Amino acid sequence: MSAKVVAVNISKNKGEQKIPVPSVQLLENHGIVGDAHAGDWHRQLSLLAEESIDKMRRLGLELDSGAFAENITTRGVNLVALPIGSQFTLGDALLEVTQIGKECHSHCAIYHQAGDCVMPKEGIFARVLRGGEVMAGSKLDLL
């Protein structure tokens, strides 16, 4: 099975769940057009594997893509195993892994509900080296 994008998600404000949308436009050195986390920094977009979300679903939670505030939900690639500096394509866009996991300062609603959250441990962050359109079904290729 090849790696692919399951969903693309955005939010207008930081600190809220993201909403799945049909497609997103990635801009070089910026991130996703219209997303609260876009900008000139190292965490231009976030990715989380659906396999990680499935771990939380097995705890009895009903979760959609974007529930962990991830921009890109993937399937078929072990994101957390990618070293910082790894590059991969999403459709025509080129990304570089800049951070693995993150510190969770204030536990989210999912953590309070389940006693755990996968995003701080298994989510990754990337910057956009080459822009392009990305949508559910876009292929993810490691370089």
PDB file of N, CA and C in Angstrom, residues 48-64 67-68 108-122:
ATOM      1  N   LEU A  48      -0.357  14.097  10.939  1.00  0.00           N
ATOM      2  CA  LEU A  48      -0.607  13.005  11.867  1.00  0.00           C
ATOM      3  C   LEU A  48      -1.130  11.819  11.055  1.00  0.00           C
ATOM      4  N   ALA A  49      -0.598  10.644  11.351  1.00  0.00           N
ATOM      5  CA  ALA A  49      -1.019   9.433  10.637  1.00  0.00           C
ATOM      6  C   ALA A  49      -2.381   8.957  11.140  1.00  0.00           C
ATOM      7  N   GLU A  50      -3.210   8.513  10.218  1.00  0.00           N
ATOM      8  CA  GLU A  50      -4.505   7.962  10.611  1.00  0.00           C
ATOM      9  C   GLU A  50      -4.309   6.746  11.512  1.00  0.00           C
ATOM     10  N   GLU A  51      -3.198   6.034  11.337  1.00  0.00           N
ATOM     11  CA  GLU A  51      -2.896   4.903  12.212  1.00  0.00           C
ATOM     12  C   GLU A  51      -2.769   5.364  13.667  1.00  0.00           C
ATOM     13  N   SER A  52      -2.252   6.571  13.888  1.00  0.00           N
ATOM     14  CA  SER A  52      -2.170   7.130  15.242  1.00  0.00           C
ATOM     15  C   SER A  52      -3.562   7.484  15.762  1.00  0.00           C
ATOM     16  N   ILE A  53      -4.383   8.069  14.911  1.00  0.00           N
ATOM     17  CA  ILE A  53      -5.755   8.407  15.306  1.00  0.00           C
ATOM     18  C   ILE A  53      -6.525   7.133  15.641  1.00  0.00           C
ATOM     19  N   ASP A  54      -6.266   6.052  14.893  1.00  0.00           N
ATOM     20  CA  ASP A  54      -6.933   4.772  15.157  1.00  0.00           C
ATOM     21  C   ASP A  54      -6.654   4.270  16.572  1.00  0.00           C
ATOM     22  N   LYS A  55      -5.468   4.560  17.115  1.00  0.00           N
ATOM     23  CA  LYS A  55      -5.158   4.166  18.501  1.00  0.00           C
ATOM     24  C   LYS A  55      -6.143   4.798  19.471  1.00  0.00           C
ATOM     25  N   MET A  56      -6.479   6.046  19.235  1.00  0.00           N
ATOM     26  CA  MET A  56      -7.417   6.758  20.102  1.00  0.00           C
ATOM     27  C   MET A  56      -8.850   6.273  19.859  1.00  0.00           C
ATOM     28  N   ARG A  57      -9.161   5.923  18.628  1.00  0.00           N
ATOM     29  CA  ARG A  57     -10.493   5.381  18.322  1.00  0.00           C
ATOM     30  C   ARG A  57     -10.707   4.051  19.049  1.00  0.00           C
ATOM     31  N   ARG A  58      -9.618   3.271  19.179  1.00  0.00           N
ATOM     32  CA  ARG A  58      -9.745   1.986  19.892  1.00  0.00           C
ATOM     33  C   ARG A  58     -10.025   2.185  21.384  1.00  0.00           C
ATOM     34  N   LEU A  59      -9.795   3.383  21.889  1.00  0.00           N
ATOM     35  CA  LEU A  59     -10.137   3.707  23.282  1.00  0.00           C
ATOM     36  C   LEU A  59     -11.602   4.106  23.416  1.00  0.00           C
ATOM     37  N   GLY A  60     -12.312   4.079  22.293  1.00  0.00           N
ATOM     38  CA  GLY A  60     -13.741   4.368  22.315  1.00  0.00           C
ATOM     39  C   GLY A  60     -14.111   5.781  21.892  1.00  0.00           C
ATOM     40  N   LEU A  61     -13.144   6.554  21.432  1.00  0.00           N
ATOM     41  CA  LEU A  61     -13.435   7.932  21.016  1.00  0.00           C
ATOM     42  C   LEU A  61     -13.856   7.965  19.551  1.00  0.00           C
ATOM     43  N   GLU A  62     -14.843   8.772  19.260  1.00  0.00           N
ATOM     44  CA  GLU A  62     -15.244   8.999  17.877  1.00  0.00           C
ATOM     45  C   GLU A  62     -14.544  10.257  17.401  1.00  0.00           C
ATOM     46  N   LEU A  63     -13.576  10.080  16.506  1.00  0.00           N
ATOM     47  CA  LEU A  63     -12.725  11.186  16.070  1.00  0.00           C
ATOM     48  C   LEU A  63     -12.672  11.263  14.560  1.00  0.00           C
ATOM     49  N   ASP A  64     -12.766  12.472  14.051  1.00  0.00           N
ATOM     50  CA  ASP A  64     -12.611  12.714  12.625  1.00  0.00           C
ATOM     51  C   ASP A  64     -11.226  13.283  12.354  1.00  0.00           C
ATOM     52  N   ALA A  67      -9.243  16.424  14.280  1.00  0.00           N
ATOM     53  CA  ALA A  67      -9.555  16.481  15.710  1.00  0.00           C
ATOM     54  C   ALA A  67      -8.329  16.817  16.550  1.00  0.00           C
ATOM     55  N   PHE A  68      -7.145  16.458  16.066  1.00  0.00           N
ATOM     56  CA  PHE A  68      -5.912  16.733  16.797  1.00  0.00           C
ATOM     57  C   PHE A  68      -5.230  18.004  16.270  1.00  0.00           C
ATOM     58  N   CYS A 108      -5.525  18.942  26.012  1.00  0.00           N
ATOM     59  CA  CYS A 108      -6.706  19.179  25.195  1.00  0.00           C
ATOM     60  C   CYS A 108      -7.891  18.366  25.697  1.00  0.00           C
ATOM     61  N   ALA A 109      -9.037  18.608  25.094  1.00  0.00           N
ATOM     62  CA  ALA A 109     -10.257  17.896  25.467  1.00  0.00           C
ATOM     63  C   ALA A 109     -10.106  16.390  25.260  1.00  0.00           C
ATOM     64  N   ILE A 110      -9.379  15.990  24.220  1.00  0.00           N
ATOM     65  CA  ILE A 110      -9.181  14.561  23.960  1.00  0.00           C
ATOM     66  C   ILE A 110      -8.395  13.933  25.106  1.00  0.00           C
ATOM     67  N   TYR A 111      -7.352  14.600  25.574  1.00  0.00           N
ATOM     68  CA  TYR A 111      -6.567  14.080  26.694  1.00  0.00           C
ATOM     69  C   TYR A 111      -7.443  13.913  27.938  1.00  0.00           C
ATOM     70  N   HIS A 112      -8.263  14.901  28.210  1.00  0.00           N
ATOM     71  CA  HIS A 112      -9.127  14.827  29.392  1.00  0.00           C
ATOM     72  C   HIS A 112     -10.164  13.714  29.261  1.00  0.00           C
ATOM     73  N   GLN A 113     -10.582  13.437  28.056  1.00  0.00           N
ATOM     74  CA  GLN A 113     -11.574  12.391  27.814  1.00  0.00           C
ATOM     75  C   GLN A 113     -10.959  10.997  27.883  1.00  0.00           C
ATOM     76  N   ALA A 114      -9.755  10.832  27.323  1.00  0.00           N
ATOM     77  CA  ALA A 114      -9.151   9.503  27.196  1.00  0.00           C
ATOM     78  C   ALA A 114      -7.957   9.285  28.106  1.00  0.00           C
ATOM     79  N   GLY A 115      -7.426  10.346  28.698  1.00  0.00           N
ATOM     80  CA  GLY A 115      -6.230  10.208  29.529  1.00  0.00           C
ATOM     81  C   GLY A 115      -4.952  10.129  28.724  1.00  0.00           C
ATOM     82  N   ASP A 116      -5.048  10.400  27.418  1.00  0.00           N
ATOM     83  CA  ASP A 116      -3.891  10.333  26.540  1.00  0.00           C
ATOM     84  C   ASP A 116      -4.192  11.138  25.276  1.00  0.00           C
ATOM     85  N   CYS A 117      -3.149  11.477  24.552  1.00  0.00           N
ATOM     86  CA  CYS A 117      -3.299  12.166  23.271  1.00  0.00           C
ATOM     87  C   CYS A 117      -2.095  11.803  22.416  1.00  0.00           C
ATOM     88  N   VAL A 118      -2.327  11.469  21.154  1.00  0.00           N
ATOM     89  CA  VAL A 118      -1.241  11.018  20.290  1.00  0.00           C
ATOM     90  C   VAL A 118      -0.471  12.154  19.615  1.00  0.00           C
ATOM     91  N   MET A 119      -1.086  13.315  19.465  1.00  0.00           N
ATOM     92  CA  MET A 119      -0.425  14.387  18.707  1.00  0.00           C
ATOM     93  C   MET A 119       0.919  14.799  19.304  1.00  0.00           C
ATOM     94  N   PRO A 120       1.040  15.011  20.627  1.00  0.00           N
ATOM     95  CA  PRO A 120       2.344  15.426  21.148  1.00  0.00           C
ATOM     96  C   PRO A 120       3.461  14.407  20.924  1.00  0.00           C
ATOM     97  N   LYS A 121       3.109  13.128  20.817  1.00  0.00           N
ATOM     98  CA  LYS A 121       4.117  12.077  20.647  1.00  0.00           C
ATOM     99  C   LYS A 121       4.307  11.654  19.199  1.00  0.00           C
ATOM    100  N   GLU A 122       3.243  11.698  18.404  1.00  0.00           N
ATOM    101  CA  GLU A 122       3.289  11.093  17.075  1.00  0.00           C
ATOM    102  C   GLU A 122       3.025  12.051  15.926  1.00  0.00           C
TER     103      GLU A 122
END
